[in-house]
Amino acid sequence: MATSKKNIREFGKIFQYLKDPELRKKEVGDALLTVEGAEISGESFQYVDWSHILFRNCDFVGAYQIKIGNSTDVRYEDCRFSGIFGYGKTNRVHFLRCAWTDGSIGYAGEKSTALVFESCRFVGANPDRNHWGGVGSDGEAEFIRCTAKYFVIEGHAKLTLRQCEFEDTKCTPRSKESGGVFADVSIEDSKLRGVFSMVPADFQSLIIRDTLIEGTFDMTNATVKGDILMERVTAGVILGYVKNANSFTVRDSKIAGNGMDVFEAFAGGIRAISIEGTTFGVGSIRGGNGTDGVTIAGGFSLKEPTRTSSVSQSILIRDSKIPQLQSQHLNTKNLVLRKVEIGEADFTNTRAEVLELDDVSFTRSVNMSGAQIKEFKQRGTTDLKRLGRSLKLEGSNIKLPR
């Protein structure tokens, strides 16, 4: 990064105070230190504590020279970062209108709190992930109205994204980077384009609200200790085949798919799945849309019966439209569909204590071959007999009412 600013060594007392916080405290106490228009490069700041500092219009250049011990009440305004930086354990550190150049890295340490990036830019030029930059924290991090592309965005203990626009970015909260603390992840009022990857990741919870996903949101093989909630989301593809989660809820959303994939969730690893008020696919229910549709499947294997997952408590789909539903090999206590319009459904080899179909319309076909259901309930306008030969019950114990 080319810069014409004065080097920090030319700033006299300011430079001394940055190098020696004890000298600063002795001479001026906790008075705000303002550093403006400096190029901070070629000088080592290793494990010093910075507090009550305002950096304005500064360029940070270098690799590993800046590795702060603790940062408290530090603010960066209109600064640029090119290189590799460690902000230390932060408390009330704020980056405003700052920019990180291609491949640059800047992280706060474990147990960091109140770290905020506002109206910042993290934009790389190389789609090869081996060359992406990374910004965030092994503790908490909040991103507000930020723009990112070809970057890794992190908050290993807590991560919040609000009013952000991200394209082809990676976010992988991991408990091992946060001292064993699992992150609560919140994404609100944002736009995610390309692929937003959380592979691999382990976190406490995920909330996505009022967000546009123009591409793919990938959580494949993530471990979630708590709940996943997607509410008022417009999306292309949701790959939600997480290893574990307490619950997975999708509510009042539209998930269009990409012509191949639409939505998937591993029922064998999720205690409760709830789909409400959501439309899947871009085609009509009656004619299909050429996609694989919605996959909520898994729970046991016929080839390896000993590999039976924990029995899920409930799977509820309500007030929704699904061109194709793939729900093979389920192992659940309650499988309930209410006021759902489905083109075709496959429940092959599913096991459930209760299967309830209430006001469900199947317009093309249903395959329940090998399904073992202890209690089958067909209510309202549901009438599987209308499907005729398009209904398959071979090897199933389901008895339709006469």
Short mmCIF file of N, CA and C in Angstrom, two decimals, residues 43-129:
data_model
loop_
_atom_site.label_atom_id
_atom_site.label_comp_id
_atom_site.label_asym_id
_atom_site.label_seq_id
_atom_site.Cartn_x
_atom_site.Cartn_y
_atom_site.Cartn_z
N GLU A 43 8.00 -0.28 12.63
CA GLU A 43 8.26 -0.16 14.06
C GLU A 43 7.48 -1.22 14.80
N SER A 44 8.08 -1.80 15.80
CA SER A 44 7.45 -2.90 16.53
C SER A 44 6.68 -2.39 17.73
N PHE A 45 5.42 -2.85 17.85
CA PHE A 45 4.59 -2.58 19.02
C PHE A 45 4.13 -3.95 19.54
N GLN A 46 4.93 -4.55 20.39
CA GLN A 46 4.70 -5.91 20.84
C GLN A 46 4.20 -5.93 22.29
N TYR A 47 2.94 -6.40 22.45
CA TYR A 47 2.34 -6.64 23.76
C TYR A 47 2.33 -5.39 24.65
N VAL A 48 2.29 -4.21 24.04
CA VAL A 48 2.03 -2.99 24.80
C VAL A 48 0.52 -2.85 24.95
N ASP A 49 0.06 -2.13 25.95
CA ASP A 49 -1.36 -1.90 26.16
C ASP A 49 -1.73 -0.52 25.63
N TRP A 50 -2.72 -0.47 24.76
CA TRP A 50 -3.20 0.80 24.21
C TRP A 50 -4.58 1.09 24.78
N SER A 51 -4.77 2.33 25.24
CA SER A 51 -6.08 2.74 25.76
C SER A 51 -6.30 4.21 25.51
N HIS A 52 -7.58 4.59 25.36
CA HIS A 52 -7.97 6.00 25.15
C HIS A 52 -7.16 6.62 24.02
N ILE A 53 -7.25 5.98 22.85
CA ILE A 53 -6.51 6.46 21.67
C ILE A 53 -7.48 6.60 20.50
N LEU A 54 -7.32 7.66 19.73
CA LEU A 54 -8.05 7.86 18.49
C LEU A 54 -7.05 7.90 17.34
N PHE A 55 -7.14 6.91 16.45
CA PHE A 55 -6.35 6.93 15.22
C PHE A 55 -7.26 7.44 14.11
N ARG A 56 -6.85 8.53 13.47
CA ARG A 56 -7.68 9.11 12.42
C ARG A 56 -6.85 9.23 11.13
N ASN A 57 -7.39 8.66 10.05
CA ASN A 57 -6.75 8.75 8.74
C ASN A 57 -5.30 8.26 8.78
N CYS A 58 -5.09 7.09 9.39
CA CYS A 58 -3.76 6.51 9.49
C CYS A 58 -3.65 5.27 8.60
N ASP A 59 -2.42 4.98 8.13
CA ASP A 59 -2.15 3.79 7.34
C ASP A 59 -1.30 2.84 8.17
N PHE A 60 -1.82 1.64 8.37
CA PHE A 60 -1.09 0.60 9.11
C PHE A 60 -0.52 -0.38 8.09
N VAL A 61 0.80 -0.50 8.06
CA VAL A 61 1.46 -1.32 7.06
C VAL A 61 2.49 -2.22 7.74
N GLY A 62 2.50 -3.50 7.37
CA GLY A 62 3.51 -4.40 7.92
C GLY A 62 2.96 -5.75 8.27
N ALA A 63 3.82 -6.59 8.83
CA ALA A 63 3.41 -7.95 9.20
C ALA A 63 4.02 -8.31 10.54
N TYR A 64 3.15 -8.55 11.50
CA TYR A 64 3.52 -9.03 12.83
C TYR A 64 4.19 -7.98 13.72
N GLN A 65 4.49 -6.77 13.20
CA GLN A 65 5.10 -5.76 14.07
C GLN A 65 4.13 -5.23 15.11
N ILE A 66 2.83 -5.22 14.76
CA ILE A 66 1.82 -4.71 15.68
C ILE A 66 1.06 -5.89 16.27
N LYS A 67 1.33 -6.16 17.54
CA LYS A 67 0.67 -7.24 18.26
C LYS A 67 0.42 -6.75 19.68
N ILE A 68 -0.71 -6.08 19.84
CA ILE A 68 -1.03 -5.39 21.09
C ILE A 68 -1.38 -6.40 22.19
N GLY A 69 -1.08 -6.03 23.43
CA GLY A 69 -1.48 -6.86 24.56
C GLY A 69 -2.95 -6.68 24.89
N ASN A 70 -3.34 -5.46 25.29
CA ASN A 70 -4.74 -5.13 25.58
C ASN A 70 -5.09 -3.82 24.91
N SER A 71 -6.30 -3.77 24.32
CA SER A 71 -6.81 -2.54 23.71
C SER A 71 -8.12 -2.16 24.39
N THR A 72 -8.15 -0.96 24.97
CA THR A 72 -9.35 -0.50 25.68
C THR A 72 -9.67 0.93 25.24
N ASP A 73 -10.92 1.14 24.81
CA ASP A 73 -11.36 2.47 24.37
C ASP A 73 -10.43 3.03 23.30
N VAL A 74 -10.23 2.22 22.25
CA VAL A 74 -9.43 2.64 21.10
C VAL A 74 -10.35 2.75 19.89
N ARG A 75 -10.20 3.83 19.14
CA ARG A 75 -11.07 4.09 17.99
C ARG A 75 -10.21 4.35 16.75
N TYR A 76 -10.59 3.71 15.65
CA TYR A 76 -9.91 3.91 14.38
C TYR A 76 -10.92 4.51 13.41
N GLU A 77 -10.62 5.67 12.85
CA GLU A 77 -11.51 6.33 11.89
C GLU A 77 -10.79 6.53 10.57
N ASP A 78 -11.39 6.05 9.48
CA ASP A 78 -10.86 6.26 8.13
C ASP A 78 -9.41 5.79 8.00
N CYS A 79 -9.11 4.67 8.60
CA CYS A 79 -7.76 4.10 8.54
C CYS A 79 -7.71 2.96 7.53
N ARG A 80 -6.48 2.66 7.07
CA ARG A 80 -6.28 1.57 6.14
C ARG A 80 -5.26 0.59 6.72
N PHE A 81 -5.50 -0.70 6.43
CA PHE A 81 -4.66 -1.75 6.98
C PHE A 81 -4.17 -2.65 5.84
N SER A 82 -2.86 -2.82 5.79
CA SER A 82 -2.26 -3.68 4.77
C SER A 82 -1.18 -4.52 5.44
N GLY A 83 -1.50 -5.80 5.70
CA GLY A 83 -0.55 -6.65 6.38
C GLY A 83 -1.23 -7.57 7.37
N ILE A 84 -0.52 -7.88 8.46
CA ILE A 84 -1.01 -8.80 9.48
C ILE A 84 -0.88 -8.12 10.84
N PHE A 85 -2.01 -8.01 11.55
CA PHE A 85 -2.05 -7.23 12.79
C PHE A 85 -2.80 -7.99 13.88
N GLY A 86 -2.35 -7.80 15.12
CA GLY A 86 -3.03 -8.35 16.27
C GLY A 86 -3.46 -7.22 17.19
N TYR A 87 -4.78 -7.11 17.42
CA TYR A 87 -5.30 -6.00 18.22
C TYR A 87 -5.33 -6.32 19.71
N GLY A 88 -4.92 -7.54 20.08
CA GLY A 88 -4.88 -7.91 21.48
C GLY A 88 -6.26 -8.21 22.03
N LYS A 89 -6.35 -8.31 23.32
CA LYS A 89 -7.64 -8.49 23.99
C LYS A 89 -8.33 -7.13 24.04
N THR A 90 -9.46 -7.01 23.35
CA THR A 90 -10.10 -5.72 23.19
C THR A 90 -11.28 -5.53 24.13
N ASN A 91 -11.54 -4.28 24.45
CA ASN A 91 -12.74 -3.88 25.17
C ASN A 91 -13.09 -2.47 24.70
N ARG A 92 -14.23 -2.35 24.04
CA ARG A 92 -14.68 -1.07 23.48
C ARG A 92 -13.67 -0.54 22.45
N VAL A 93 -13.46 -1.34 21.43
CA VAL A 93 -12.61 -0.94 20.29
C VAL A 93 -13.51 -0.82 19.06
N HIS A 94 -13.38 0.29 18.35
CA HIS A 94 -14.32 0.63 17.28
C HIS A 94 -13.53 1.02 16.02
N PHE A 95 -13.83 0.33 14.91
CA PHE A 95 -13.28 0.68 13.61
C PHE A 95 -14.40 1.32 12.80
N LEU A 96 -14.21 2.56 12.34
CA LEU A 96 -15.23 3.29 11.60
C LEU A 96 -14.67 3.69 10.23
N ARG A 97 -15.36 3.26 9.18
CA ARG A 97 -14.99 3.60 7.79
C ARG A 97 -13.53 3.22 7.48
N CYS A 98 -13.12 2.09 7.98
CA CYS A 98 -11.76 1.61 7.72
C CYS A 98 -11.76 0.59 6.58
N ALA A 99 -10.57 0.33 6.02
CA ALA A 99 -10.47 -0.59 4.90
C ALA A 99 -9.25 -1.49 5.07
N TRP A 100 -9.43 -2.76 4.70
CA TRP A 100 -8.36 -3.75 4.72
C TRP A 100 -8.06 -4.17 3.30
N THR A 101 -6.79 -4.10 2.90
CA THR A 101 -6.43 -4.44 1.53
C THR A 101 -6.44 -5.94 1.32
N ASP A 102 -6.31 -6.34 0.08
CA ASP A 102 -6.38 -7.74 -0.33
C ASP A 102 -5.43 -8.60 0.48
N GLY A 103 -5.96 -9.65 1.12
CA GLY A 103 -5.14 -10.59 1.85
C GLY A 103 -4.70 -10.16 3.24
N SER A 104 -5.12 -8.99 3.69
CA SER A 104 -4.71 -8.50 5.01
C SER A 104 -5.45 -9.24 6.12
N ILE A 105 -4.82 -9.31 7.29
CA ILE A 105 -5.37 -10.05 8.41
C ILE A 105 -5.31 -9.18 9.66
N GLY A 106 -6.40 -9.13 10.41
CA GLY A 106 -6.44 -8.39 11.66
C GLY A 106 -7.39 -9.05 12.64
N TYR A 107 -6.87 -9.49 13.79
CA TYR A 107 -7.70 -10.22 14.75
C TYR A 107 -7.51 -9.70 16.16
N ALA A 108 -8.60 -9.72 16.91
CA ALA A 108 -8.54 -9.49 18.35
C ALA A 108 -8.44 -10.83 19.05
N GLY A 109 -7.96 -10.80 20.29
CA GLY A 109 -7.67 -12.03 20.99
C GLY A 109 -8.86 -12.63 21.72
N GLU A 110 -8.60 -13.74 22.36
CA GLU A 110 -9.60 -14.45 23.15
C GLU A 110 -10.13 -13.56 24.26
N LYS A 111 -11.42 -13.70 24.57
CA LYS A 111 -12.12 -12.94 25.59
C LYS A 111 -12.29 -11.46 25.25
N SER A 112 -12.10 -11.10 23.98
CA SER A 112 -12.34 -9.72 23.55
C SER A 112 -13.84 -9.42 23.59
N THR A 113 -14.17 -8.19 23.98
CA THR A 113 -15.57 -7.76 24.06
C THR A 113 -15.73 -6.41 23.38
N ALA A 114 -16.97 -6.12 22.98
CA ALA A 114 -17.33 -4.80 22.44
C ALA A 114 -16.40 -4.36 21.33
N LEU A 115 -16.12 -5.27 20.40
CA LEU A 115 -15.33 -4.96 19.21
C LEU A 115 -16.29 -4.71 18.06
N VAL A 116 -16.24 -3.51 17.47
CA VAL A 116 -17.21 -3.12 16.46
C VAL A 116 -16.48 -2.66 15.19
N PHE A 117 -16.93 -3.20 14.05
CA PHE A 117 -16.50 -2.72 12.74
C PHE A 117 -17.73 -2.07 12.10
N GLU A 118 -17.66 -0.78 11.82
CA GLU A 118 -18.80 -0.05 11.27
C GLU A 118 -18.43 0.62 9.96
N SER A 119 -19.25 0.34 8.93
CA SER A 119 -19.04 0.93 7.61
C SER A 119 -17.62 0.68 7.10
N CYS A 120 -17.12 -0.52 7.33
CA CYS A 120 -15.76 -0.87 6.91
C CYS A 120 -15.81 -1.72 5.64
N ARG A 121 -14.66 -1.78 4.94
CA ARG A 121 -14.54 -2.54 3.70
C ARG A 121 -13.45 -3.59 3.84
N PHE A 122 -13.83 -4.84 3.49
CA PHE A 122 -12.88 -5.94 3.46
C PHE A 122 -13.04 -6.60 2.09
N VAL A 123 -12.33 -6.12 1.10
CA VAL A 123 -12.56 -6.56 -0.27
C VAL A 123 -11.27 -7.07 -0.87
N GLY A 124 -11.24 -8.37 -1.17
CA GLY A 124 -10.10 -8.98 -1.82
C GLY A 124 -10.29 -9.07 -3.32
N ALA A 125 -9.22 -9.51 -4.01
CA ALA A 125 -9.26 -9.60 -5.46
C ALA A 125 -9.13 -11.02 -5.97
N ASN A 126 -8.78 -11.95 -5.07
CA ASN A 126 -8.47 -13.31 -5.51
C ASN A 126 -9.51 -14.29 -4.96
N PRO A 127 -10.22 -15.00 -5.84
CA PRO A 127 -11.23 -15.96 -5.37
C PRO A 127 -10.64 -17.20 -4.70
N ASP A 128 -9.33 -17.43 -4.84
CA ASP A 128 -8.67 -18.57 -4.20
C ASP A 128 -8.63 -18.34 -2.69
N ARG A 129 -9.29 -19.22 -1.93
CA ARG A 129 -9.40 -19.01 -0.49
C ARG A 129 -8.05 -19.03 0.22
#
